[in-house]
Short mmCIF file of C-alpha atoms in Angstrom, two decimals:
data_model
loop_
_atom_site.label_atom_id
_atom_site.label_comp_id
_atom_site.label_asym_id
_atom_site.label_seq_id
_atom_site.Cartn_x
_atom_site.Cartn_y
_atom_site.Cartn_z
CA UNK A 717 0.00 0.00 0.00
CA UNK A 718 1.02 3.60 -0.58
CA UNK A 719 -0.20 6.57 1.42
CA UNK A 720 -0.78 9.89 -0.33
CA UNK A 721 -1.81 12.68 2.01
CA UNK A 722 -2.49 10.03 4.66
CA UNK A 723 -5.09 8.17 2.53
CA UNK A 724 -4.38 4.56 1.50
CA UNK A 725 -4.71 3.93 -2.23
CA UNK A 726 -5.13 0.85 -4.36
CA UNK A 727 -2.10 -0.69 -6.00
CA UNK A 728 -3.13 0.66 -9.38
CA UNK A 729 -2.67 4.20 -8.03
CA UNK A 730 0.79 3.59 -6.61
CA UNK A 731 2.45 5.07 -9.67
CA UNK A 732 0.38 8.25 -9.42
CA UNK A 733 1.42 8.57 -5.80
CA UNK A 734 5.10 8.19 -6.66
CA UNK A 735 4.81 10.75 -9.47
CA UNK A 736 3.13 13.30 -7.20
CA UNK A 737 5.78 12.81 -4.54
CA UNK A 738 8.48 13.16 -7.19
CA UNK A 739 6.91 16.39 -8.43
CA UNK A 740 6.88 17.80 -4.90
CA UNK A 741 10.53 16.83 -4.43
CA UNK A 742 11.50 18.36 -7.79
CA UNK A 743 9.63 21.56 -6.94
CA UNK A 744 11.42 21.81 -3.59
CA UNK A 745 14.80 21.16 -5.22
CA UNK A 746 14.08 23.74 -7.91
CA UNK A 747 13.10 26.32 -5.30
CA UNK A 748 16.30 25.66 -3.33
CA UNK A 749 18.31 26.04 -6.52
CA UNK A 750 16.68 29.39 -7.22
CA UNK A 751 17.44 30.60 -3.69
CA UNK A 752 21.09 29.53 -3.94
CA UNK A 753 21.39 31.14 -7.36
CA UNK A 754 19.93 34.40 -6.03
CA UNK A 755 22.29 34.34 -3.03
CA UNK A 756 25.27 33.71 -5.31
CA UNK A 757 24.33 36.65 -7.52
CA UNK A 758 24.03 38.88 -4.47
CA UNK A 759 27.43 37.77 -3.13
CA UNK A 760 29.07 38.46 -6.50
CA UNK A 761 27.33 41.84 -6.73
CA UNK A 762 28.38 42.86 -3.22
CA UNK A 763 31.93 41.72 -3.97
CA UNK A 764 32.06 43.87 -7.10
CA UNK A 765 30.67 46.83 -5.17
CA UNK A 766 33.36 46.42 -2.51
CA UNK A 767 36.09 46.17 -5.15
CA UNK A 768 34.90 49.31 -6.92
CA UNK A 769 34.50 51.15 -3.61
CA UNK A 770 38.01 50.12 -2.56
CA UNK A 771 39.47 51.24 -5.89
CA UNK A 772 37.68 54.60 -5.80
CA UNK A 773 38.58 55.08 -2.13
CA UNK A 774 42.26 54.47 -2.79
CA UNK A 775 42.10 56.73 -5.85
CA UNK A 776 40.67 59.53 -3.72
CA UNK A 777 43.12 59.02 -0.85
CA UNK A 778 46.15 59.01 -3.18
CA UNK A 779 44.96 61.89 -5.37
CA UNK A 780 47.78 64.19 -4.17
CA UNK A 781 50.56 61.62 -4.38
CA UNK A 782 53.08 61.87 -7.19
CA UNK A 783 53.25 59.60 -10.23
CA UNK A 784 55.78 59.12 -12.98
CA UNK A 785 59.40 59.85 -12.10
CA UNK A 786 59.85 59.85 -8.30
CA UNK A 787 61.54 62.77 -6.54
CA UNK A 788 65.08 62.27 -5.27
CA UNK A 789 65.52 60.24 -2.11
CA UNK A 790 68.45 61.46 -0.06
CA UNK A 791 69.24 62.01 3.59
CA UNK A 792 70.22 60.04 6.66
CA UNK A 793 69.93 56.33 5.91
CA UNK A 794 69.24 54.14 8.94
CA UNK A 795 69.80 50.38 9.03
CA UNK A 796 68.78 47.94 11.78
CA UNK A 797 71.64 47.10 14.17
CA UNK A 798 71.91 43.58 12.74
CA UNK A 799 72.61 44.99 9.26
CA UNK A 800 76.12 46.17 8.45
CA UNK A 801 76.41 49.84 7.60
CA UNK A 802 74.67 51.43 10.57
CA UNK A 803 73.72 55.03 9.86
CA UNK A 804 75.05 56.82 6.80
CA UNK A 805 74.19 59.84 4.72
CA UNK A 806 73.59 59.48 1.03
CA UNK A 807 71.20 59.20 -1.86
CA UNK A 808 69.27 56.10 -2.86
CA UNK A 809 68.76 55.38 -6.55
CA UNK A 810 65.27 54.00 -7.05
CA UNK A 811 66.10 53.01 -10.62
CA UNK A 812 69.04 50.83 -9.58
CA UNK A 813 66.98 47.65 -9.29
CA UNK A 814 66.25 45.15 -12.05
CA UNK A 815 62.86 44.31 -10.56
CA UNK A 816 59.91 46.22 -9.07
CA UNK A 817 60.50 47.70 -5.63
CA UNK A 818 58.39 49.20 -2.85
CA UNK A 819 58.86 52.59 -1.22
CA UNK A 820 57.16 52.51 2.19
CA UNK A 821 56.30 55.66 4.17
CA UNK A 822 55.62 55.13 7.86
CA UNK A 823 55.95 56.84 11.23
CA UNK A 824 57.04 55.66 14.66
CA UNK A 825 53.89 57.14 16.21
CA UNK A 826 51.46 55.67 13.64
CA UNK A 827 49.21 52.87 15.04
CA UNK A 828 48.13 51.59 11.61
CA UNK A 829 51.78 51.31 10.58
CA UNK A 830 52.26 48.74 13.34
CA UNK A 831 49.68 46.58 11.57
CA UNK A 832 51.22 47.28 8.17
CA UNK A 833 54.80 46.45 9.18
CA UNK A 834 54.47 42.62 9.13
CA UNK A 835 53.09 42.84 5.59
CA UNK A 836 56.05 44.99 4.55
CA UNK A 837 58.53 42.58 6.13
CA UNK A 838 56.97 39.69 4.18
CA UNK A 839 57.15 41.71 0.96
CA UNK A 840 60.81 42.48 1.67
CA UNK A 841 61.63 38.78 1.47
CA UNK A 842 60.86 38.82 -2.26
CA UNK A 843 61.18 42.45 -3.40
CA UNK A 844 63.48 45.37 -2.59
CA UNK A 845 61.87 47.67 -0.01
CA UNK A 846 63.03 51.09 1.15
CA UNK A 847 61.35 52.83 4.05
CA UNK A 848 60.89 56.53 4.77
CA UNK A 849 60.36 57.41 8.44
CA UNK A 850 58.22 60.54 8.50
CA UNK A 851 58.76 62.84 11.50
CA UNK A 852 59.82 59.94 13.72
CA UNK A 853 62.78 61.32 15.66
CA UNK A 854 66.50 60.71 15.42
CA UNK A 855 68.38 57.75 13.98
CA UNK A 856 68.60 55.95 17.32
CA UNK A 857 64.85 56.07 17.83
CA UNK A 858 64.19 54.82 14.32
CA UNK A 859 66.72 52.00 14.69
CA UNK A 860 65.08 50.83 17.91
CA UNK A 861 61.71 50.93 16.17
CA UNK A 862 63.03 48.78 13.32
CA UNK A 863 64.40 46.24 15.77
CA UNK A 864 61.22 46.12 17.84
CA UNK A 865 58.96 45.77 14.80
CA UNK A 866 61.16 43.31 12.94
CA UNK A 867 61.65 45.55 9.91
CA UNK A 868 64.82 44.51 8.15
CA UNK A 869 64.89 47.29 5.55
CA UNK A 870 66.96 50.44 4.95
CA UNK A 871 65.12 53.57 6.04
CA UNK A 872 65.62 57.20 5.08
CA UNK A 873 65.00 59.50 8.03
CA UNK A 874 62.59 62.31 7.17
CA UNK A 875 62.47 64.33 10.42
CA UNK A 876 61.00 67.47 8.88
CA UNK A 877 58.60 65.71 6.49
CA UNK A 878 60.35 67.25 3.48
CA UNK A 879 60.67 63.98 1.57
CA UNK A 880 57.10 62.98 2.38
CA UNK A 881 55.77 66.30 1.10
CA UNK A 882 57.76 65.95 -2.12
CA UNK A 883 55.90 62.67 -2.73
CA UNK A 884 52.54 64.19 -1.81
CA UNK A 885 52.31 62.03 1.31
CA UNK A 886 50.33 63.77 4.05
CA UNK A 887 49.41 60.66 6.01
CA UNK A 888 50.86 57.23 6.73
CA UNK A 889 51.13 54.41 5.99
CA UNK A 890 51.61 55.03 2.29
CA UNK A 891 53.43 53.03 -0.36
CA UNK A 892 54.69 53.48 -3.91
CA UNK A 893 55.31 50.63 -6.32
CA UNK A 894 58.22 51.55 -8.58
CA UNK A 895 58.87 49.63 -11.78
CA UNK A 896 62.25 48.36 -13.00
CA UNK A 897 62.56 51.55 -15.07
CA UNK A 898 62.40 53.70 -11.93
CA UNK A 899 58.91 55.06 -12.66
CA UNK A 900 56.09 55.07 -10.10
CA UNK A 901 53.43 52.62 -11.26
CA UNK A 902 51.04 52.47 -8.31
CA UNK A 903 50.54 54.10 -4.94
CA UNK A 904 48.46 53.32 -1.87
CA UNK A 905 47.40 55.20 1.21
CA UNK A 906 46.29 53.60 4.46
CA UNK A 907 46.54 49.92 5.29
CA UNK A 908 47.27 47.75 2.24
CA UNK A 909 46.90 43.98 2.15
CA UNK A 910 49.84 41.78 1.25
CA UNK A 911 47.89 40.37 -1.70
CA UNK A 912 47.15 43.89 -2.94
CA UNK A 913 50.79 45.00 -2.75
CA UNK A 914 52.11 41.79 -4.28
CA UNK A 915 49.66 42.01 -7.18
CA UNK A 916 50.75 45.60 -7.89
CA UNK A 917 54.43 44.63 -7.74
CA UNK A 918 53.80 41.71 -10.07
CA UNK A 919 51.91 43.92 -12.53
CA UNK A 920 54.70 46.50 -12.42
CA UNK A 921 57.17 43.80 -13.42
CA UNK A 922 54.94 42.43 -16.18
CA UNK A 923 54.17 45.83 -17.67
CA UNK A 924 57.75 46.49 -18.73
CA UNK A 925 59.08 50.01 -19.33
CA UNK A 926 56.43 52.69 -19.08
#
C-alpha cells in the first residue's frame, strides 16, 4: 500500500502517488536552486561593489601623491643594528633595481603602521623595499623601532617631512610601487593587504618600461 496525504490507495494508483511525490521533491529542489542562485548573484554583486568602492577610495586618498618619475631620495639612511652599515648619509637610486620595488612611508607614532609592518617585512623577502620614516625622531629612535617591529629594511630618516611632502604624502602608511625603469606605477594610502601589494608589484614587473 502507498499513502498519499495520509489516505491509502489501491495498488493501481501507486504510480500516481510516486509521481506526485516526485513532483513535490522536484519543486522543492528547484526552489532551493533558485534561492542559492539568487544568493550567489548577491554575493558576486556585493563583492564587485566592494572592489569598486576600494578602488575609488584608494584613488581619492592618493589623489595628491606623485606619479611618474619619483623625486630624489636622499638624507640620513638608517639600518637595523643587525645589518652592516649602521647610519650613513647618502642618496638612494630607485632606478638601480632590475625588478619592481616598494617605497614605504611610515611613522614611529602611527598605530596603523604597526599593523602594516608585518606585511612589509613579508614583501621584503621577495622584493626590494626602502622605508621613509616621517617625523619619527633621530636615527637611534628609528633603529630601535626597526628592531622592535622586525623591519629589516633600509630607512631614510625624514624628520621634517620634506621627503614625504615631495611625494605628496600627508598621512601614513603610504606606499609606492616603482617599476624596474624607476617610474612610479602604483601608490596606496592607508593599510594595504599583502595580496594587494604583491599584485601591484607583479603587474609593475609584467608591464615592462612605461
